[in-house]
Coordinates of C-alpha atoms and ligand atoms in Angstrom, one line a residue:
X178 CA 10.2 58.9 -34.1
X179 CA 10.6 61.7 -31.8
X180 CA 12.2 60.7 -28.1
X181 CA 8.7 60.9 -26.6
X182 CA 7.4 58.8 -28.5
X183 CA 10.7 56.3 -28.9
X184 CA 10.4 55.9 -24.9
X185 CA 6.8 55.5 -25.0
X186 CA 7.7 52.6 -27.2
X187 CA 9.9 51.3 -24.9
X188 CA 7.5 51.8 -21.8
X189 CA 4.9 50.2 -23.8
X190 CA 7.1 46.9 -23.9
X191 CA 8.6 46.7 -20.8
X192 CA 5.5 47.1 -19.3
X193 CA 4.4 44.1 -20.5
X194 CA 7.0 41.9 -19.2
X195 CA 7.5 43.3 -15.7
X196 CA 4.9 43.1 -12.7
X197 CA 2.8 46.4 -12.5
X198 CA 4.6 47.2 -9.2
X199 CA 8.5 47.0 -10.7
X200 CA 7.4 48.8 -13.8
X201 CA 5.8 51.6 -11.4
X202 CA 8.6 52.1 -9.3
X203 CA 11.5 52.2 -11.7
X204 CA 10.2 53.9 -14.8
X205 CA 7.6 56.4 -13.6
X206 CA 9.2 59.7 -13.9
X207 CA 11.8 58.9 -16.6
X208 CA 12.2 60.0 -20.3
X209 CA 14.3 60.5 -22.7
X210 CA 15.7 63.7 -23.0
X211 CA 17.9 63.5 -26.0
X212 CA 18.8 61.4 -28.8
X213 CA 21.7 62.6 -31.2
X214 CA 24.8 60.6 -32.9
X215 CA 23.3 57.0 -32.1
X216 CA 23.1 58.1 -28.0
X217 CA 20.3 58.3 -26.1
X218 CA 20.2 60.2 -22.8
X219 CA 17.4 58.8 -20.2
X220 CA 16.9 61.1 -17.2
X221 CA 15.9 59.1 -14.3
X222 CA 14.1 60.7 -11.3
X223 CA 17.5 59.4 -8.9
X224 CA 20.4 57.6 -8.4
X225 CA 18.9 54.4 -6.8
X226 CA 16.4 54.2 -10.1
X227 CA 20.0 54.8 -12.3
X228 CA 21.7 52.2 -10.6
X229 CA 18.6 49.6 -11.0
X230 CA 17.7 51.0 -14.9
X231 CA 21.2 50.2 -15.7
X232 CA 22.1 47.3 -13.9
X233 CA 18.7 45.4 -14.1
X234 CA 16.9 46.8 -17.4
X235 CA 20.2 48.2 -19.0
X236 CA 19.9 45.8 -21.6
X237 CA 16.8 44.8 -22.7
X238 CA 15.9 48.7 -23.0
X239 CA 18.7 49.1 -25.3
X240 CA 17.3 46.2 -27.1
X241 CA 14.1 47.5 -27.6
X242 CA 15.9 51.0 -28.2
X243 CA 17.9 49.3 -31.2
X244 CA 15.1 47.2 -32.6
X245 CA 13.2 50.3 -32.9
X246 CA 16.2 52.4 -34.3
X247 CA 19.3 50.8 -35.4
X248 CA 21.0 53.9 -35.5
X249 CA 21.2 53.9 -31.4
X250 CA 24.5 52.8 -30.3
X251 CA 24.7 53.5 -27.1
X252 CA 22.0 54.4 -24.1
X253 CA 23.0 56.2 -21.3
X254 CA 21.3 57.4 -18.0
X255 CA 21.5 60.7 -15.8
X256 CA 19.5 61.8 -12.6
X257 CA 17.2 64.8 -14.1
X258 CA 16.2 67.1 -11.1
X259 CA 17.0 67.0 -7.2
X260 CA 19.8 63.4 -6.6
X261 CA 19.3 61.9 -3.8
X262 CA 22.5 60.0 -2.7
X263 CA 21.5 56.1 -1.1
X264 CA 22.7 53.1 -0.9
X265 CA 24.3 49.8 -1.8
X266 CA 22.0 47.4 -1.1
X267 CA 23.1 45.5 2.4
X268 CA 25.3 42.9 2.3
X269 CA 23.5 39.9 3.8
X270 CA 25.6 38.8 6.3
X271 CA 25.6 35.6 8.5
X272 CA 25.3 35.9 11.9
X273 CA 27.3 33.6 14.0
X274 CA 26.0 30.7 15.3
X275 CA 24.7 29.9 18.6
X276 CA 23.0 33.7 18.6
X277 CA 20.6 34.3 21.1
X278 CA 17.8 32.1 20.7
X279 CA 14.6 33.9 19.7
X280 CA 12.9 33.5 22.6
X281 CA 15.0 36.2 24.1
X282 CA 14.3 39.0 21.5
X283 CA 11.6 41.1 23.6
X284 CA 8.8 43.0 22.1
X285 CA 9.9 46.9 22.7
X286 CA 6.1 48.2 24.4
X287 CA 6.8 51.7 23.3
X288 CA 7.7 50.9 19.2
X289 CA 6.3 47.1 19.6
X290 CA 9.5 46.4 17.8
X291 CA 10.9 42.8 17.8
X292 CA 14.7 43.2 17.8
X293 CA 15.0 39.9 16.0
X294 CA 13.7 41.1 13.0
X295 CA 16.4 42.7 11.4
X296 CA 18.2 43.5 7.8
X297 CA 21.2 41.3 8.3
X298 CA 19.2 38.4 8.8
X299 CA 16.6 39.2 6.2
X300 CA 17.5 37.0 2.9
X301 CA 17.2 38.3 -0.1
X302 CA 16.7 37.1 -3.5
X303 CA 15.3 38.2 -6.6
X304 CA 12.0 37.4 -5.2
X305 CA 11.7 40.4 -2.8
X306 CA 14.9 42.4 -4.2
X307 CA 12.6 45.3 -5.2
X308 CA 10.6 45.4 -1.9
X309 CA 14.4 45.0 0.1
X310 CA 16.2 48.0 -1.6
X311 CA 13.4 50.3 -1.2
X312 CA 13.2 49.7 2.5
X313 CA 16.7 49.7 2.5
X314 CA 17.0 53.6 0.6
X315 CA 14.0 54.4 2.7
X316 CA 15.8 53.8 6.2
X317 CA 18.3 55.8 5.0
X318 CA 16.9 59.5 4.6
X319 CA 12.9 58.3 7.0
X320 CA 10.2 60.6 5.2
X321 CA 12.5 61.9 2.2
X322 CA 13.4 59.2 -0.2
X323 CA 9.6 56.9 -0.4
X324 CA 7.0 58.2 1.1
X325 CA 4.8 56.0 1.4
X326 CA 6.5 52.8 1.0
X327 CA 3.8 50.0 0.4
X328 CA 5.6 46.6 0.3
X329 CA 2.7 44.1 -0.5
X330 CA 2.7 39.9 -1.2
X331 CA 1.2 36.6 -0.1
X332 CA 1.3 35.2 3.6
X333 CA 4.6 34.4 5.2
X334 CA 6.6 35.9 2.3
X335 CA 8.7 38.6 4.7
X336 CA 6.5 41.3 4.6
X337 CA 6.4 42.1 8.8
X338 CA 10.3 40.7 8.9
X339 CA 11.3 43.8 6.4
X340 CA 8.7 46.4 8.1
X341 CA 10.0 45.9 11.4
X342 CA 13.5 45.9 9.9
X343 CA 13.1 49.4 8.8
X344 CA 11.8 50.3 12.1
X345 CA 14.7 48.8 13.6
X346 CA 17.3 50.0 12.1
X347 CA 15.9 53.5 11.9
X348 CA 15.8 53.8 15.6
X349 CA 19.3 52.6 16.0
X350 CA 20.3 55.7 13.6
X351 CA 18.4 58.0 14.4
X352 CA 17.7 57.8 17.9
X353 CA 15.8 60.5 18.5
X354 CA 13.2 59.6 16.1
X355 CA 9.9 58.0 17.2
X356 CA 9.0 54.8 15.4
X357 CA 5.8 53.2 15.7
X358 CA 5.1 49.5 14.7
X359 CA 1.0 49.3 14.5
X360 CA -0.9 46.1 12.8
X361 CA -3.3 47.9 11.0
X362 CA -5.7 45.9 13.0
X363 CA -4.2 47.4 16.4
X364 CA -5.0 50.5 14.8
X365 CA -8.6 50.3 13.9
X366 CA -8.9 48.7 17.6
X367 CA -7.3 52.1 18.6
X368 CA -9.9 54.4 16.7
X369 CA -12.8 52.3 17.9
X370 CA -11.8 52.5 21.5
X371 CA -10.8 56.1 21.6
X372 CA -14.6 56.8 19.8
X373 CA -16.2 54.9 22.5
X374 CA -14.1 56.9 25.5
X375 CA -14.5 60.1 23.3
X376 CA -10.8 60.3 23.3
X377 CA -10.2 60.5 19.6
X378 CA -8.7 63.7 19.8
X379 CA -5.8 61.7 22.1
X380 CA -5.3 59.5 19.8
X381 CA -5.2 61.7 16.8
X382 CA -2.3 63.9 18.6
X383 CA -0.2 60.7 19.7
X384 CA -0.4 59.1 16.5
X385 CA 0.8 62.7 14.8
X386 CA 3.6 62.8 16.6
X387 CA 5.0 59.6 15.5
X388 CA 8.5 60.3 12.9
X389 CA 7.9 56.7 11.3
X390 CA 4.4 55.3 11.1
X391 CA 5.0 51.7 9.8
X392 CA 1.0 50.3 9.7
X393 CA 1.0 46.2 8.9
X394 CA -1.0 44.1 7.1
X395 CA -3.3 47.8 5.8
X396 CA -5.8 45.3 4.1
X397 CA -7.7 45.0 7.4
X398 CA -8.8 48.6 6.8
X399 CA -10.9 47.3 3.9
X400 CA -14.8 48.5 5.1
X401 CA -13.7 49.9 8.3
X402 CA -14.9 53.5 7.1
X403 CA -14.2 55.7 10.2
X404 CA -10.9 54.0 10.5
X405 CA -9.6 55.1 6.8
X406 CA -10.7 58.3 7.5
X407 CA -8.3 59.1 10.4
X408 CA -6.1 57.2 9.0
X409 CA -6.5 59.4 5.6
X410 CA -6.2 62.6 8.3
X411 CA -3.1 61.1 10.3
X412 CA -1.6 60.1 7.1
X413 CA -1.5 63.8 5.7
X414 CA -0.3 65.5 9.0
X415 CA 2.4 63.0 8.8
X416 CA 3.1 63.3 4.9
X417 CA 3.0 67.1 5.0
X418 CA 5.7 67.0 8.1
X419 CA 7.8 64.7 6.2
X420 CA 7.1 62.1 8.2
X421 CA 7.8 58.6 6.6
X422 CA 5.0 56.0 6.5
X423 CA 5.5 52.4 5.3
X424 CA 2.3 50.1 4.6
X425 CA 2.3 46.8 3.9
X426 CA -0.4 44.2 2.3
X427 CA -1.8 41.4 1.2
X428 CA -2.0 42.7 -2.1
X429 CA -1.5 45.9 -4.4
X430 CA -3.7 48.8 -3.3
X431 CA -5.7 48.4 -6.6
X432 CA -6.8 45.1 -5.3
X433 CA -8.0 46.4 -1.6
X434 CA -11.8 46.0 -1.5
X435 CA -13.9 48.8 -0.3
X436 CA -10.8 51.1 0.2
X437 CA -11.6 54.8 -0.1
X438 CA -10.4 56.1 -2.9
X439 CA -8.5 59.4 -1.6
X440 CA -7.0 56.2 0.5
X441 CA -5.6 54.2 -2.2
X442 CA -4.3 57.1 -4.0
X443 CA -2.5 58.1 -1.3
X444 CA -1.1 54.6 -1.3
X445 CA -0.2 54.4 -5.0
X446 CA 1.4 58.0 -4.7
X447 CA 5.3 56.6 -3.3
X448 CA 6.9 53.5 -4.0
X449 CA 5.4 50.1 -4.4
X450 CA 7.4 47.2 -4.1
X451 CA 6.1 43.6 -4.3
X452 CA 7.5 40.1 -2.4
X453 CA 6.6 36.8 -4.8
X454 CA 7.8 33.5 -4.1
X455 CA 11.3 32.0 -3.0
X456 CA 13.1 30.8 -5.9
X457 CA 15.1 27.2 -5.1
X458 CA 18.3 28.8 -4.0
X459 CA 16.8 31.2 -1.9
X460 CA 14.9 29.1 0.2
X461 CA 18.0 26.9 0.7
X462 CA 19.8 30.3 1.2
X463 CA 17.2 31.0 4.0
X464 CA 17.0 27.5 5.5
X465 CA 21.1 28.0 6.2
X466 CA 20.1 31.3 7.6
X467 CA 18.1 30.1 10.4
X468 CA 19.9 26.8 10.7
X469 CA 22.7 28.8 11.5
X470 CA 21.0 31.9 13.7
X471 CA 20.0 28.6 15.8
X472 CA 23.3 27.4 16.4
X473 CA 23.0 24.2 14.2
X474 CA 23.3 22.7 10.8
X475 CA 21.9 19.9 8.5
X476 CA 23.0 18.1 5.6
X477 CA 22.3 19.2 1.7
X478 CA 19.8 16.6 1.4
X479 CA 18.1 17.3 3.9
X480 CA 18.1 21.1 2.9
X481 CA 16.9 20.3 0.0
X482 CA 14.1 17.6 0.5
X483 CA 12.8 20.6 2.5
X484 CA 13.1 23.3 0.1
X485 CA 11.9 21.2 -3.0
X486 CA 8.4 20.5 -0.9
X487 CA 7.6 24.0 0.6
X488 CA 8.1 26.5 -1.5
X489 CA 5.2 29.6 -1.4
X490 CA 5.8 30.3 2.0
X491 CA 8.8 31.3 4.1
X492 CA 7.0 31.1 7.6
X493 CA 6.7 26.7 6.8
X494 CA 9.9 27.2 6.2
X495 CA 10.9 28.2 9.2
X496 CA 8.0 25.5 10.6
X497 CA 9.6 22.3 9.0
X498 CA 13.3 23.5 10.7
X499 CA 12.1 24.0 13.8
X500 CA 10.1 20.1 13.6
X501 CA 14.0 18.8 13.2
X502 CA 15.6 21.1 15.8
X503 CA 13.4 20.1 18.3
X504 CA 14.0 16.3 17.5
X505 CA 17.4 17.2 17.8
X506 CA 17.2 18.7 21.1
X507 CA 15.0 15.7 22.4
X508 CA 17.2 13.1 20.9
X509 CA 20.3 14.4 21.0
X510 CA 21.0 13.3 17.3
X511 CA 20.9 15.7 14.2
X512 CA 18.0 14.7 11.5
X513 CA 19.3 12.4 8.4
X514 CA 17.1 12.8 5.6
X515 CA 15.0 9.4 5.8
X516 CA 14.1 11.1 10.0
X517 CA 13.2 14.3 8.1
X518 CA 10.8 12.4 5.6
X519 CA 9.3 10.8 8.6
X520 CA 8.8 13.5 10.7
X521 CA 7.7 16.7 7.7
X522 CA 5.8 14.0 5.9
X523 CA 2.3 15.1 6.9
X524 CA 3.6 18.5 7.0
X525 CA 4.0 18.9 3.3
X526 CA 0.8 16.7 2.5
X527 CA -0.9 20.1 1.3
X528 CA -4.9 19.8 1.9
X529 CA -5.3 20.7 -1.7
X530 CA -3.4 17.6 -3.2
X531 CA -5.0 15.1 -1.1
X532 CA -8.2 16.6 -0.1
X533 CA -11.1 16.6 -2.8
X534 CA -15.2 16.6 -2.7
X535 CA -15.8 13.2 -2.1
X536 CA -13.0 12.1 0.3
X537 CA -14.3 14.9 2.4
X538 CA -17.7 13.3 2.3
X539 CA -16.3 9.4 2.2
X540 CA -14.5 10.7 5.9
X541 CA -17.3 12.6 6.9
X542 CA -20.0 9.9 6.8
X543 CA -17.4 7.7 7.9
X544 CA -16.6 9.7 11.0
X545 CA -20.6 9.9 12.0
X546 CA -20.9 6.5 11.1
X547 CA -23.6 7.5 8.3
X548 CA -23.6 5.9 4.5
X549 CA -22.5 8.5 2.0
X550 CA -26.0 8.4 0.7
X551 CA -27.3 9.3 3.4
X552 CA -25.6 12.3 3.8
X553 CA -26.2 13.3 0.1
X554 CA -29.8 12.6 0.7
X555 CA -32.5 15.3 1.7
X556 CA -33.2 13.8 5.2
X557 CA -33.9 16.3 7.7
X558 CA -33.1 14.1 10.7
X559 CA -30.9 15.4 13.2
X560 CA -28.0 12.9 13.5
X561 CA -27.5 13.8 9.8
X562 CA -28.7 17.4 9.1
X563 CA -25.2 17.9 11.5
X564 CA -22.8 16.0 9.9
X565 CA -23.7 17.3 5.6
X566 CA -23.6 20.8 7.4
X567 CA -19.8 19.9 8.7
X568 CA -19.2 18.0 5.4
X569 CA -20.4 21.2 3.2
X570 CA -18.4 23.8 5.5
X571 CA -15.3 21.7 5.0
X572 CA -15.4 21.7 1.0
X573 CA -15.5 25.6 1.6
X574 CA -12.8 25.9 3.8
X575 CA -10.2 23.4 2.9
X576 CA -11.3 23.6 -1.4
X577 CA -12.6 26.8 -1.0
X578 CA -15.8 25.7 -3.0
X579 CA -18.4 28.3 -4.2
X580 CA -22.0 27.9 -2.4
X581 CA -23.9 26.7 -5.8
X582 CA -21.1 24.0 -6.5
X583 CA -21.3 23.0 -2.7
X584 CA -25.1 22.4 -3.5
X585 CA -25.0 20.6 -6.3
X586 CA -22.6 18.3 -4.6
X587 CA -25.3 17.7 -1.9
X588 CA -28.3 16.0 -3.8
X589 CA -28.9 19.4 -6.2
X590 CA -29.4 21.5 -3.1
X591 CA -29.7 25.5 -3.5
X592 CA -26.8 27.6 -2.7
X593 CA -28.9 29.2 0.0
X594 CA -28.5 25.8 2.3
X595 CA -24.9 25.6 1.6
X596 CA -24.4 29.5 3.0
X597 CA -26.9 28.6 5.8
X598 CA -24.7 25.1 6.3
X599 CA -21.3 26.7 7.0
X600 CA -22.4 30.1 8.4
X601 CA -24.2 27.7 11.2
X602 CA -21.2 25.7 11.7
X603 CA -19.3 28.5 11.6
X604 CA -21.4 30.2 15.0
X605 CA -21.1 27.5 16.6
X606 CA -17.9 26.5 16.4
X607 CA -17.4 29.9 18.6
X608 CA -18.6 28.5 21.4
X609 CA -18.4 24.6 20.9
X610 CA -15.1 23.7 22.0
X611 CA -15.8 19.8 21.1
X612 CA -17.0 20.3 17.8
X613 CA -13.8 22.0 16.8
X614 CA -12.1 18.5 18.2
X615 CA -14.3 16.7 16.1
X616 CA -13.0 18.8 12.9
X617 CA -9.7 18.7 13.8
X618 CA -10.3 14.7 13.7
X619 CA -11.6 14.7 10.7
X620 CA -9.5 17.0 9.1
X621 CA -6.4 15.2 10.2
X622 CA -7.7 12.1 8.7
X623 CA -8.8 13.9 5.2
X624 CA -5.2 14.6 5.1
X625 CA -4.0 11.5 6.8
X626 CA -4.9 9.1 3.6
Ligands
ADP704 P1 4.4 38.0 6.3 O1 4.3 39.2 7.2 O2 4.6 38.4 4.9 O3 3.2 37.1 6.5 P2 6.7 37.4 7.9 O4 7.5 38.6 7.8 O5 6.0 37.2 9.2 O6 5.7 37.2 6.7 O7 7.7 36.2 7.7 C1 7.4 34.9 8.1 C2 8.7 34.2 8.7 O8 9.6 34.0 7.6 C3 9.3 35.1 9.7 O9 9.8 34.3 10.7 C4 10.5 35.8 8.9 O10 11.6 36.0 9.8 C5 10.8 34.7 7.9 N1 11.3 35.4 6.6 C6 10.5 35.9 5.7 N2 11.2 36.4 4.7 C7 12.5 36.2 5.0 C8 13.8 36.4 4.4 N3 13.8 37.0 3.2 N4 14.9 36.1 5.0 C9 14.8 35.5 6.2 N5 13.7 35.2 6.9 C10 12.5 35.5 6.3
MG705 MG1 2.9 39.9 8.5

């Protein structure tokens, strides 16, 4: 085999055993670029992809390498073209305890920075390693090393903590740089304001002279068509000038809907790094964090009755601690594990495990003081046209059921009067501040038994 075709060997099987966004952002621009006497020479675009090619990948490429030639004996890699000298990754230290209390950190109203988001507080694990040490190289040389960084992953996984980190940490070295922290949905609110005052051309020169754009949460731009396109414009003026943007999202740009596609190129074109879920230890390692940051402690069981029941979401976390720290305050008495059961219980009774089609209807009727028949039936009187409507909008929004199956559920209804149910309920629960009572009710007694 010649080398080209050795490491497209290799690429081919790594790539099927690492997420698209790892296998992007460590082996795009590498090769081999000789193989003699049982070495292999891998040029790496730089020294941050080296250090993670040979620490995290070292060995299974040589595997691979080995199974495909047993001649190689030995794989070694170098930083072809321009190095760029970063890093260790951060050390995560603890910060001591009885910090400020959160409530302190201010908003800055010029960067809409939250001091309390920081690196030294941010966890990390092999969850979000990728996404934390190309933030971390990216602070250290804004606009030069990624550009654009696009961290993406599910709700409450760290994505705004490790944004505003950057931002953070950037200002304090490099002072003179401007950092702006926009919500993408800030943003659009910005370009359809400054249309409407024909002001755009403000807007356009503020938002150009930012050093570090950092836009959150980027899949709000999905649809929003004039928005992409300054964002396209501002995003080139900035890109051109060096100027470092970082994006995150719900999800890889691949997976934006109605994203323009100059737009999502221009997203793909840096570094992508994704967040998945807390493994065990890290979410006990995080727990400790923020038991700590808030000037308190609880026991290993208790720890761990918590981090055994939530585990896809770092913000319920955070949720369940605070539950304990404020009975602590009240009480004056730290949470032993059976207070902890009682009071996260309902917490980690997930809507999904407990909720299903027909408990939603048995509550439902039950609620309205109807017989489940009679909601199932066809009956176009008023006292029950209300409640199936609430019934069907609630198996969409809690089990996320599709219109058609929602029908069927309802007497062999049509799909068109379970859209029509919940897009009614929907409107009015805009304006009708006792019919969202009433759902919260019933919702807390879907989950309640
Ligand atoms: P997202 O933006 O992905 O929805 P956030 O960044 O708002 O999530 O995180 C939710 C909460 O969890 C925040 O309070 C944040 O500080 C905390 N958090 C998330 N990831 C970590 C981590 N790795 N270490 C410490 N705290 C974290
Ligand atoms: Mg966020």
């Amino acid at each position: 085999m010649v080398k080209e075709e050795l490491w497209q060997a290799v690429l081919a099987q790594i790539q099927l055993n690492i997420s698209q966004a790892n296998f992007a952002t460590w082996f795009k621009d590498t090769s081999i670029t000789s193989c003699k006497e049982g070495q292999v020479l891998v040029s790496v675009p730089n020294s941050f992809a080296k250090e993670w090619l040979e620490n995290k990948y070292g060995k299974t490429i040589f595997k691979i390498l080995y199974n495909l030639d047993e001649e190689i004996k030995e794989v070694k890699y170098s930083v072809g073209k321009v190095e760029l000298k970063i890093l260790k990754r951060a050390q995560v230290t603890l910060p001591p305890a009885g910090q400020l209390e959160f409530e302190e950190f201010k908003v800055n109203e010029e960067t809409n920075l939250n001091p309390r988001y920081t690196f030294e507080n941010f966890v990390v694990g092999p969850f979000n390693e990728l996404a934390h040490a190309a933030a971390w190289a990216t602070t250290k040389k804004p606009g030069l090393v990624y550009n654009p960084l696009f961290v993406y992953g599910g709700v409450g996984l760290g994505k705004t903590h490790l944004l505003q980190a950057i931002g953070n940490i950037i200002i304090k070295n490099f002072s003179q740089k401007k950092v702006r922290y926009i919500p993408a949905e800030k943003f659009t609110a910005g370009v359809v304001s400054s249309i409407k005052n024909h002001d755009i051309e403000n807007f356009k020169t503020k938002c150009r002279a930012i050093d570090v754009l950092i836009l959150d949460d980027v899949q709000f731009l999905a649809g929003k068509e004039k928005t992409q396109e300054e964002f396209f414009h501002t995003f080139n003026t900035l890109y051109e000038n060096n100027k470092q943007i970082v994006l995150s999202s719900d999800r890889p740009p691949k997976a934006i809907p109605a994203l323009a596609e100059r737009l999502r190129s221009r997203f793909e074109g840096g570094m992508i790094g994704d967040i998945g879920y807390p493994d065990y230890e890290t979410r006990i390692a995080i727990l400790k964090t923020k038991s700590q940051e808030r000037g308190t402690s609880f026991s290993e069981e208790v720890l761990d009755y918590i981090a055994s029941n939530i585990q896809r979401n770092i913000r319920e976390l955070e949720g369940a601690l605070n539950r304990l720290i404020a009975y602590q305050k009240i009480n004056n008495q730290t949470a032993n594990l059976e207070i902890a059961k009682s009071l996260l219980r309902n917490l980690f009774l997930s809507p999904n495990k407990v909720a299903n089609p027909r408990k939603i209807i048995q509550v439902v009727s039950e609620f309205y003081d109807l017989k489940e028949k009679e909601i199932l039936s066809s009956s176009r009187k008023r006292e029950i046209v209300k409640p199936r409507q609430i019934a069907m909008f609630l198996l969409r929004e809690i089990l996320k059921s599709s219109y058609p199956f929602i029908g069927r559920k309802f007497g062999g209804k049509d799909h068109t009067t379970a859209i029509h149910a919940c897009g009614k309920i929907l409107k009015e629960l805009a304006t009708d501040e006792n019919l969202t009572n009433e759902l919260d009710l019933i919702k807390q007694r879907i989950y309640s038994g």
